[in-house]
PDB file of C-alpha atoms in Angstrom:
ATOM      1  CA  MET A   1     154.410   7.379 -91.113  1.00  0.00           C
ATOM      2  CA  ALA A   2     151.428   5.595 -89.997  1.00  0.00           C
ATOM      3  CA  SER A   3     147.899   6.587 -91.284  1.00  0.00           C
ATOM      4  CA  ILE A   4     145.909   7.203 -88.057  1.00  0.00           C
ATOM      5  CA  THR A   5     142.158   8.413 -87.687  1.00  0.00           C
ATOM      6  CA  GLN A   6     142.261  11.250 -85.144  1.00  0.00           C
ATOM      7  CA  ILE A   7     139.797  10.508 -82.315  1.00  0.00           C
ATOM      8  CA  PRO A   8     138.978  13.550 -79.796  1.00  0.00           C
ATOM      9  CA  ASP A   9     139.930  13.073 -76.175  1.00  0.00           C
ATOM     10  CA  GLU A  10     136.222  13.118 -75.063  1.00  0.00           C
ATOM     11  CA  GLN A  11     135.317  10.229 -77.326  1.00  0.00           C
ATOM     12  CA  ALA A  12     138.615   8.015 -76.397  1.00  0.00           C
ATOM     13  CA  VAL A  13     138.018   5.458 -73.552  1.00  0.00           C
ATOM     14  CA  LEU A  14     141.931   4.324 -73.980  1.00  0.00           C
ATOM     15  CA  ARG A  15     144.776   6.069 -75.522  1.00  0.00           C
ATOM     16  CA  THR A  16     148.314   5.185 -75.800  1.00  0.00           C
ATOM     17  CA  ARG A  17     151.125   7.669 -76.563  1.00  0.00           C
ATOM     18  CA  ASP A  18     154.646   6.597 -77.776  1.00  0.00           C
ATOM     19  CA  LEU A  19     154.017   3.163 -76.435  1.00  0.00           C
ATOM     20  CA  SER A  20     157.019   0.915 -76.722  1.00  0.00           C
ATOM     21  CA  VAL A  21     157.054  -2.706 -75.045  1.00  0.00           C
ATOM     22  CA  TYR A  22     160.443  -4.594 -74.450  1.00  0.00           C
ATOM     23  CA  TYR A  23     160.771  -8.328 -73.658  1.00  0.00           C
ATOM     24  CA  GLY A  24     164.362  -8.223 -72.137  1.00  0.00           C
ATOM     25  CA  GLU A  25     166.457  -6.400 -74.979  1.00  0.00           C
ATOM     26  CA  SER A  26     163.749  -7.169 -77.711  1.00  0.00           C
ATOM     27  CA  ARG A  27     161.306  -4.477 -78.606  1.00  0.00           C
ATOM     28  CA  ALA A  28     158.106  -6.047 -79.529  1.00  0.00           C
ATOM     29  CA  VAL A  29     155.927  -2.711 -79.824  1.00  0.00           C
ATOM     30  CA  ARG A  30     157.358   0.369 -81.345  1.00  0.00           C
ATOM     31  CA  ASP A  31     156.224   4.052 -80.575  1.00  0.00           C
ATOM     32  CA  ILE A  32     152.399   3.119 -81.040  1.00  0.00           C
ATOM     33  CA  SER A  33     150.125   6.092 -80.363  1.00  0.00           C
ATOM     34  CA  ILE A  34     146.509   4.992 -80.871  1.00  0.00           C
ATOM     35  CA  ALA A  35     142.935   6.038 -79.327  1.00  0.00           C
ATOM     36  CA  ILE A  36     140.047   3.560 -78.615  1.00  0.00           C
ATOM     37  CA  PRO A  37     136.522   5.196 -78.819  1.00  0.00           C
ATOM     38  CA  ALA A  38     133.875   3.958 -76.332  1.00  0.00           C
ATOM     39  CA  ASN A  39     131.345   1.593 -77.167  1.00  0.00           C
ATOM     40  CA  GLN A  40     132.782   0.516 -80.591  1.00  0.00           C
ATOM     41  CA  ALA A  41     134.546  -2.824 -81.339  1.00  0.00           C
ATOM     42  CA  ILE A  42     138.090  -2.539 -82.296  1.00  0.00           C
ATOM     43  CA  ALA A  43     139.970  -5.165 -84.266  1.00  0.00           C
ATOM     44  CA  PHE A  44     143.786  -5.665 -84.246  1.00  0.00           C
ATOM     45  CA  ILE A  45     145.143  -7.431 -87.440  1.00  0.00           C
ATOM     46  CA  GLY A  46     148.439  -8.297 -88.676  1.00  0.00           C
ATOM     47  CA  PRO A  47     150.897 -11.177 -89.239  1.00  0.00           C
ATOM     48  CA  SER A  48     152.054 -13.567 -86.309  1.00  0.00           C
ATOM     49  CA  GLY A  49     154.633 -11.750 -84.017  1.00  0.00           C
ATOM     50  CA  CYS A  50     153.490  -7.984 -85.124  1.00  0.00           C
ATOM     51  CA  GLY A  51     152.712  -7.010 -81.779  1.00  0.00           C
ATOM     52  CA  LYS A  52     148.885  -7.463 -81.560  1.00  0.00           C
ATOM     53  CA  SER A  53     148.588  -9.470 -78.457  1.00  0.00           C
ATOM     54  CA  THR A  54     151.345  -7.527 -76.715  1.00  0.00           C
ATOM     55  CA  LEU A  55     149.465  -4.269 -77.624  1.00  0.00           C
ATOM     56  CA  LEU A  56     146.211  -5.766 -76.247  1.00  0.00           C
ATOM     57  CA  ARG A  57     147.761  -6.995 -73.035  1.00  0.00           C
ATOM     58  CA  CYS A  58     149.158  -3.228 -72.081  1.00  0.00           C
ATOM     59  CA  PHE A  59     145.591  -2.219 -71.875  1.00  0.00           C
ATOM     60  CA  ASN A  60     144.940  -4.082 -68.654  1.00  0.00           C
ATOM     61  CA  ARG A  61     148.695  -4.500 -67.341  1.00  0.00           C
ATOM     62  CA  MET A  62     148.826  -8.241 -68.406  1.00  0.00           C
ATOM     63  CA  ASN A  63     152.353  -7.726 -69.498  1.00  0.00           C
ATOM     64  CA  ASP A  64     153.287  -6.955 -65.782  1.00  0.00           C
ATOM     65  CA  LEU A  65     152.998 -10.713 -65.208  1.00  0.00           C
ATOM     66  CA  VAL A  66     155.623 -11.546 -67.993  1.00  0.00           C
ATOM     67  CA  PRO A  67     159.203 -11.798 -66.669  1.00  0.00           C
ATOM     68  CA  GLY A  68     161.431  -9.346 -68.332  1.00  0.00           C
ATOM     69  CA  ALA A  69     158.705  -7.214 -69.922  1.00  0.00           C
ATOM     70  CA  ARG A  70     158.698  -3.325 -69.465  1.00  0.00           C
ATOM     71  CA  ILE A  71     157.146  -0.261 -71.216  1.00  0.00           C
ATOM     72  CA  GLU A  72     157.833   2.929 -72.125  1.00  0.00           C
ATOM     73  CA  GLY A  73     155.377   5.685 -73.060  1.00  0.00           C
ATOM     74  CA  GLU A  74     151.867   5.941 -71.808  1.00  0.00           C
ATOM     75  CA  VAL A  75     148.450   4.015 -71.518  1.00  0.00           C
ATOM     76  CA  THR A  76     145.779   6.308 -70.344  1.00  0.00           C
ATOM     77  CA  TYR A  77     142.202   5.196 -69.317  1.00  0.00           C
ATOM     78  CA  ARG A  78     139.879   8.330 -69.439  1.00  0.00           C
ATOM     79  CA  GLY A  79     142.771  10.613 -68.690  1.00  0.00           C
ATOM     80  CA  PRO A  80     144.893   9.052 -65.897  1.00  0.00           C
ATOM     81  CA  ASN A  81     147.747   6.779 -66.818  1.00  0.00           C
ATOM     82  CA  LEU A  82     147.381   3.317 -66.171  1.00  0.00           C
ATOM     83  CA  TYR A  83     151.204   2.973 -65.373  1.00  0.00           C
ATOM     84  CA  ALA A  84     151.471   5.767 -62.999  1.00  0.00           C
ATOM     85  CA  PRO A  85     152.851   4.995 -59.417  1.00  0.00           C
ATOM     86  CA  GLY A  86     150.141   3.828 -57.026  1.00  0.00           C
ATOM     87  CA  VAL A  87     147.747   2.623 -59.872  1.00  0.00           C
ATOM     88  CA  ASP A  88     146.447  -0.924 -58.724  1.00  0.00           C
ATOM     89  CA  PRO A  89     146.658  -3.361 -61.416  1.00  0.00           C
ATOM     90  CA  VAL A  90     144.096  -5.539 -60.014  1.00  0.00           C
ATOM     91  CA  GLU A  91     141.634  -2.614 -60.197  1.00  0.00           C
ATOM     92  CA  VAL A  92     142.621  -1.991 -63.637  1.00  0.00           C
ATOM     93  CA  ARG A  93     141.967  -5.591 -64.654  1.00  0.00           C
ATOM     94  CA  ARG A  94     138.406  -5.304 -63.128  1.00  0.00           C
ATOM     95  CA  ARG A  95     137.563  -2.225 -65.183  1.00  0.00           C
ATOM     96  CA  ILE A  96     139.223  -3.724 -68.311  1.00  0.00           C
ATOM     97  CA  GLY A  97     138.630  -7.489 -68.375  1.00  0.00           C
ATOM     98  CA  MET A  98     140.334 -10.190 -70.769  1.00  0.00           C
ATOM     99  CA  VAL A  99     139.149 -13.313 -72.669  1.00  0.00           C
ATOM    100  CA  PHE A 100     142.073 -15.431 -73.761  1.00  0.00           C
ATOM    101  CA  GLN A 101     142.542 -17.469 -76.995  1.00  0.00           C
ATOM    102  CA  LYS A 102     141.704 -20.807 -75.099  1.00  0.00           C
ATOM    103  CA  PRO A 103     138.915 -21.051 -72.933  1.00  0.00           C
ATOM    104  CA  ASN A 104     140.111 -21.147 -69.220  1.00  0.00           C
ATOM    105  CA  PRO A 105     137.148 -21.809 -66.891  1.00  0.00           C
ATOM    106  CA  PHE A 106     137.945 -22.608 -63.327  1.00  0.00           C
ATOM    107  CA  PRO A 107     137.516 -26.235 -62.196  1.00  0.00           C
ATOM    108  CA  LYS A 108     134.300 -25.161 -60.552  1.00  0.00           C
ATOM    109  CA  SER A 109     130.482 -24.932 -61.286  1.00  0.00           C
ATOM    110  CA  ILE A 110     129.108 -23.021 -63.887  1.00  0.00           C
ATOM    111  CA  TYR A 111     127.612 -20.803 -61.145  1.00  0.00           C
ATOM    112  CA  GLU A 112     130.769 -20.407 -59.216  1.00  0.00           C
ATOM    113  CA  ASN A 113     132.791 -19.575 -62.398  1.00  0.00           C
ATOM    114  CA  ILE A 114     130.454 -16.531 -62.745  1.00  0.00           C
ATOM    115  CA  ALA A 115     130.262 -15.648 -58.868  1.00  0.00           C
ATOM    116  CA  PHE A 116     133.895 -16.047 -57.964  1.00  0.00           C
ATOM    117  CA  GLY A 117     135.012 -12.649 -59.167  1.00  0.00           C
ATOM    118  CA  PRO A 118     132.270 -10.479 -57.960  1.00  0.00           C
ATOM    119  CA  ARG A 119     132.587 -12.209 -54.452  1.00  0.00           C
ATOM    120  CA  ILE A 120     136.237 -11.693 -54.167  1.00  0.00           C
ATOM    121  CA  ASN A 121     135.641  -7.989 -55.009  1.00  0.00           C
ATOM    122  CA  GLY A 122     133.090  -7.701 -52.053  1.00  0.00           C
ATOM    123  CA  TYR A 123     129.694  -7.881 -54.118  1.00  0.00           C
ATOM    124  CA  ARG A 124     126.725  -7.764 -51.832  1.00  0.00           C
ATOM    125  CA  GLY A 125     123.833  -7.519 -54.260  1.00  0.00           C
ATOM    126  CA  ASP A 126     121.662 -10.310 -55.452  1.00  0.00           C
ATOM    127  CA  MET A 127     124.298 -12.986 -56.631  1.00  0.00           C
ATOM    128  CA  ASP A 128     121.596 -15.202 -58.397  1.00  0.00           C
ATOM    129  CA  ALA A 129     120.502 -12.153 -60.671  1.00  0.00           C
ATOM    130  CA  LEU A 130     123.997 -11.216 -61.265  1.00  0.00           C
ATOM    131  CA  VAL A 131     124.952 -14.692 -62.318  1.00  0.00           C
ATOM    132  CA  GLU A 132     121.795 -14.691 -64.613  1.00  0.00           C
ATOM    133  CA  ARG A 133     122.572 -11.338 -66.175  1.00  0.00           C
ATOM    134  CA  SER A 134     126.136 -12.189 -67.020  1.00  0.00           C
ATOM    135  CA  LEU A 135     125.215 -15.537 -68.567  1.00  0.00           C
ATOM    136  CA  ARG A 136     122.562 -13.715 -70.615  1.00  0.00           C
ATOM    137  CA  GLN A 137     124.666 -11.167 -71.731  1.00  0.00           C
ATOM    138  CA  ALA A 138     127.128 -14.064 -72.814  1.00  0.00           C
ATOM    139  CA  ALA A 139     124.268 -15.822 -74.750  1.00  0.00           C
ATOM    140  CA  LEU A 140     124.668 -18.788 -72.676  1.00  0.00           C
ATOM    141  CA  TRP A 141     121.694 -18.792 -70.134  1.00  0.00           C
ATOM    142  CA  ASP A 142     119.127 -20.703 -72.004  1.00  0.00           C
ATOM    143  CA  GLU A 143     121.851 -23.515 -72.599  1.00  0.00           C
ATOM    144  CA  VAL A 144     123.001 -23.772 -69.052  1.00  0.00           C
ATOM    145  CA  LYS A 145     120.183 -22.376 -66.756  1.00  0.00           C
ATOM    146  CA  ASP A 146     119.277 -26.017 -65.685  1.00  0.00           C
ATOM    147  CA  ARG A 147     122.584 -27.194 -64.846  1.00  0.00           C
ATOM    148  CA  LEU A 148     124.516 -24.177 -63.013  1.00  0.00           C
ATOM    149  CA  ASP A 149     125.769 -26.625 -60.463  1.00  0.00           C
ATOM    150  CA  SER A 150     127.319 -28.761 -63.033  1.00  0.00           C
ATOM    151  CA  SER A 151     131.110 -28.375 -63.905  1.00  0.00           C
ATOM    152  CA  ALA A 152     132.177 -25.757 -66.186  1.00  0.00           C
ATOM    153  CA  LEU A 153     134.796 -28.184 -67.620  1.00  0.00           C
ATOM    154  CA  ALA A 154     131.766 -30.318 -68.926  1.00  0.00           C
ATOM    155  CA  LEU A 155     130.709 -27.446 -71.466  1.00  0.00           C
ATOM    156  CA  SER A 156     131.730 -27.684 -74.906  1.00  0.00           C
ATOM    157  CA  GLY A 157     134.641 -25.529 -76.172  1.00  0.00           C
ATOM    158  CA  GLY A 158     132.405 -22.778 -77.504  1.00  0.00           C
ATOM    159  CA  GLN A 159     130.240 -22.744 -74.317  1.00  0.00           C
ATOM    160  CA  GLN A 160     133.256 -22.709 -72.246  1.00  0.00           C
ATOM    161  CA  GLN A 161     134.601 -19.520 -74.149  1.00  0.00           C
ATOM    162  CA  ARG A 162     131.236 -17.751 -73.634  1.00  0.00           C
ATOM    163  CA  LEU A 163     131.471 -18.659 -69.972  1.00  0.00           C
ATOM    164  CA  CYS A 164     134.791 -16.859 -70.065  1.00  0.00           C
ATOM    165  CA  ILE A 165     133.231 -13.987 -71.363  1.00  0.00           C
ATOM    166  CA  ALA A 166     130.336 -13.975 -68.848  1.00  0.00           C
ATOM    167  CA  ARG A 167     132.931 -14.473 -66.179  1.00  0.00           C
ATOM    168  CA  ALA A 168     134.638 -11.140 -67.311  1.00  0.00           C
ATOM    169  CA  LEU A 169     131.356  -9.345 -67.560  1.00  0.00           C
ATOM    170  CA  ALA A 170     130.412 -10.263 -64.137  1.00  0.00           C
ATOM    171  CA  VAL A 171     132.570  -7.773 -62.439  1.00  0.00           C
ATOM    172  CA  GLU A 172     131.084  -4.962 -64.533  1.00  0.00           C
ATOM    173  CA  PRO A 173     134.071  -3.867 -66.589  1.00  0.00           C
ATOM    174  CA  GLU A 174     133.840  -1.064 -69.082  1.00  0.00           C
ATOM    175  CA  ILE A 175     136.214  -2.668 -71.472  1.00  0.00           C
ATOM    176  CA  VAL A 176     136.518  -6.144 -72.711  1.00  0.00           C
ATOM    177  CA  LEU A 177     139.759  -7.536 -74.330  1.00  0.00           C
ATOM    178  CA  MET A 178     139.496 -10.458 -76.381  1.00  0.00           C
ATOM    179  CA  ASP A 179     142.913 -12.354 -77.773  1.00  0.00           C
ATOM    180  CA  GLU A 180     141.722 -14.560 -80.463  1.00  0.00           C
ATOM    181  CA  PRO A 181     138.609 -15.756 -78.820  1.00  0.00           C
ATOM    182  CA  ALA A 182     137.399 -17.779 -81.659  1.00  0.00           C
ATOM    183  CA  SER A 183     140.452 -19.220 -82.891  1.00  0.00           C
ATOM    184  CA  ALA A 184     140.113 -22.565 -81.365  1.00  0.00           C
ATOM    185  CA  LEU A 185     136.347 -22.958 -82.174  1.00  0.00           C
ATOM    186  CA  ASP A 186     134.391 -24.512 -84.562  1.00  0.00           C
ATOM    187  CA  PRO A 187     132.327 -22.315 -87.321  1.00  0.00           C
ATOM    188  CA  ILE A 188     129.177 -22.564 -85.358  1.00  0.00           C
ATOM    189  CA  ALA A 189     130.611 -21.525 -82.058  1.00  0.00           C
ATOM    190  CA  THR A 190     132.709 -18.892 -83.886  1.00  0.00           C
ATOM    191  CA  GLN A 191     129.512 -17.232 -85.311  1.00  0.00           C
ATOM    192  CA  LYS A 192     128.106 -17.196 -81.891  1.00  0.00           C
ATOM    193  CA  ILE A 193     131.118 -15.369 -80.595  1.00  0.00           C
ATOM    194  CA  GLU A 194     130.902 -12.766 -83.450  1.00  0.00           C
ATOM    195  CA  ASP A 195     127.241 -12.329 -82.813  1.00  0.00           C
ATOM    196  CA  LEU A 196     128.026 -11.727 -78.973  1.00  0.00           C
ATOM    197  CA  ILE A 197     130.766  -9.101 -80.062  1.00  0.00           C
ATOM    198  CA  TYR A 198     128.157  -7.328 -81.975  1.00  0.00           C
ATOM    199  CA  HIS A 199     125.754  -6.912 -79.084  1.00  0.00           C
ATOM    200  CA  LEU A 200     128.106  -6.440 -76.412  1.00  0.00           C
ATOM    201  CA  LYS A 201     129.416  -3.132 -77.786  1.00  0.00           C
ATOM    202  CA  GLN A 202     126.054  -1.642 -77.126  1.00  0.00           C
ATOM    203  CA  ASP A 203     127.221  -1.609 -73.359  1.00  0.00           C
ATOM    204  CA  TYR A 204     131.059  -2.134 -73.807  1.00  0.00           C
ATOM    205  CA  THR A 205     134.053  -1.297 -75.594  1.00  0.00           C
ATOM    206  CA  VAL A 206     135.296  -4.363 -77.117  1.00  0.00           C
ATOM    207  CA  ILE A 207     138.961  -4.879 -78.416  1.00  0.00           C
ATOM    208  CA  ILE A 208     139.580  -8.019 -80.503  1.00  0.00           C
ATOM    209  CA  VAL A 209     143.079  -9.568 -81.775  1.00  0.00           C
ATOM    210  CA  THR A 210     142.251 -11.768 -84.705  1.00  0.00           C
ATOM    211  CA  HIS A 211     144.323 -13.486 -87.466  1.00  0.00           C
ATOM    212  CA  ASN A 212     141.064 -13.656 -89.528  1.00  0.00           C
ATOM    213  CA  MET A 213     140.584 -10.640 -91.597  1.00  0.00           C
ATOM    214  CA  GLN A 214     137.144 -11.800 -92.587  1.00  0.00           C
ATOM    215  CA  GLN A 215     136.176 -11.789 -88.996  1.00  0.00           C
ATOM    216  CA  ALA A 216     137.615  -8.300 -88.418  1.00  0.00           C
ATOM    217  CA  ALA A 217     135.484  -7.029 -91.338  1.00  0.00           C
ATOM    218  CA  ARG A 218     132.390  -8.653 -90.074  1.00  0.00           C
ATOM    219  CA  VAL A 219     132.436  -7.697 -86.108  1.00  0.00           C
ATOM    220  CA  SER A 220     134.580  -4.354 -86.022  1.00  0.00           C
ATOM    221  CA  ASP A 221     133.917  -0.712 -86.328  1.00  0.00           C
ATOM    222  CA  MET A 222     137.355   0.195 -86.485  1.00  0.00           C
ATOM    223  CA  THR A 223     140.716  -1.740 -87.484  1.00  0.00           C
ATOM    224  CA  ALA A 224     144.144  -1.322 -86.741  1.00  0.00           C
ATOM    225  CA  PHE A 225     147.003  -2.904 -88.802  1.00  0.00           C
ATOM    226  CA  LEU A 226     150.197  -3.811 -87.000  1.00  0.00           C
ATOM    227  CA  TYR A 227     153.498  -4.858 -88.679  1.00  0.00           C
ATOM    228  CA  MET A 228     156.690  -5.716 -87.090  1.00  0.00           C
ATOM    229  CA  GLY A 229     155.599  -3.958 -83.917  1.00  0.00           C
ATOM    230  CA  GLU A 230     154.618  -0.798 -85.584  1.00  0.00           C
ATOM    231  CA  LEU A 231     151.130   0.660 -86.072  1.00  0.00           C
ATOM    232  CA  VAL A 232     150.782   1.006 -89.939  1.00  0.00           C
ATOM    233  CA  GLU A 233     147.158   1.983 -90.277  1.00  0.00           C
ATOM    234  CA  TYR A 234     144.233   2.662 -88.091  1.00  0.00           C
ATOM    235  CA  GLY A 235     140.549   3.693 -89.194  1.00  0.00           C
ATOM    236  CA  PRO A 236     137.077   2.691 -89.924  1.00  0.00           C
ATOM    237  CA  THR A 237     137.036  -0.795 -90.825  1.00  0.00           C
ATOM    238  CA  GLN A 238     135.076  -0.691 -94.147  1.00  0.00           C
ATOM    239  CA  GLY A 239     137.579   2.068 -95.547  1.00  0.00           C
ATOM    240  CA  LEU A 240     140.864   0.194 -94.278  1.00  0.00           C
ATOM    241  CA  PHE A 241     139.741  -2.977 -96.213  1.00  0.00           C
ATOM    242  CA  THR A 242     138.116  -1.251 -99.421  1.00  0.00           C
ATOM    243  CA  SER A 243     140.463   1.492 -99.926  1.00  0.00           C
ATOM    244  CA  PRO A 244     143.615   1.371 -97.594  1.00  0.00           C
ATOM    245  CA  ARG A 245     145.921   4.418 -97.446  1.00  0.00           C
ATOM    246  CA  GLU A 246     149.117   2.515 -96.729  1.00  0.00           C
ATOM    247  CA  GLU A 247     150.728   0.246 -99.301  1.00  0.00           C
ATOM    248  CA  ARG A 248     151.869  -2.381 -96.676  1.00  0.00           C
ATOM    249  CA  THR A 249     148.105  -2.564 -95.593  1.00  0.00           C
ATOM    250  CA  GLU A 250     146.946  -3.312 -99.068  1.00  0.00           C
ATOM    251  CA  ALA A 251     149.618  -5.832 -99.426  1.00  0.00           C
ATOM    252  CA  TYR A 252     148.465  -7.595 -96.321  1.00  0.00           C
ATOM    253  CA  ILE A 253     144.676  -7.596 -96.904  1.00  0.00           C
ATOM    254  CA  THR A 254     145.287  -8.945-100.464  1.00  0.00           C
ATOM    255  CA  GLY A 255     147.433 -11.796 -99.413  1.00  0.00           C
ATOM    256  CA  ARG A 256     150.548 -10.626-100.736  1.00  0.00           C
ATOM    257  CA  PHE A 257     152.207 -11.364 -97.387  1.00  0.00           C
ATOM    258  CA  GLY A 258     151.350 -12.614 -93.954  1.00  0.00           C
TER     259      GLY A 258
END
């Protein structure tokens, strides 16, 4: 039985109940029930293939795009089930944004990368102000403010990743999902992403998948340890790393497997 910290419904922005995910006949995630509190950074850790990214993608229905994928159980966002009939997955992804492992800027200018999402969502406000605000939130404005018309593809890898974060923020989501956002970056760029996560949780709920346990310890308030598709332990990060309640958690964080 997994050790799980109980989070009251009124504090949970996302919640899964008995969630399983299948790819064809293979079950990648098994009966996971977890609650995500608002305005905190949550880290998912565990060895490769344990279901971290699959679970993350359930929160904004990205698994809908994977052929043969199906879910059982519930994923609720402030009460309603995200997988109920009639729920628009595009609207789900506007409210719950995602940043991928490899930076994926559009082959457009820096400005147009940020403006694209709000524009197709019908934004009628001051686009220049929105672009600036989004870039400032992603700690990128000072580096690019004089070249907004330049191609986003000319940015460094770390800058491209922060641009993708700014692009996700531009449509004003409540939750930002990050799947190994710093794994392809150098240490300096990684530190900038970690500093950014710390500041973002003032305004957003951030859920990050990471293989780097030190990174999880640095940036997250809560940590979930997954193993072989199951949620083994979930609770405050400091407690999970210093005095885990489950033997498998201790074995993983002390390097005995993984």
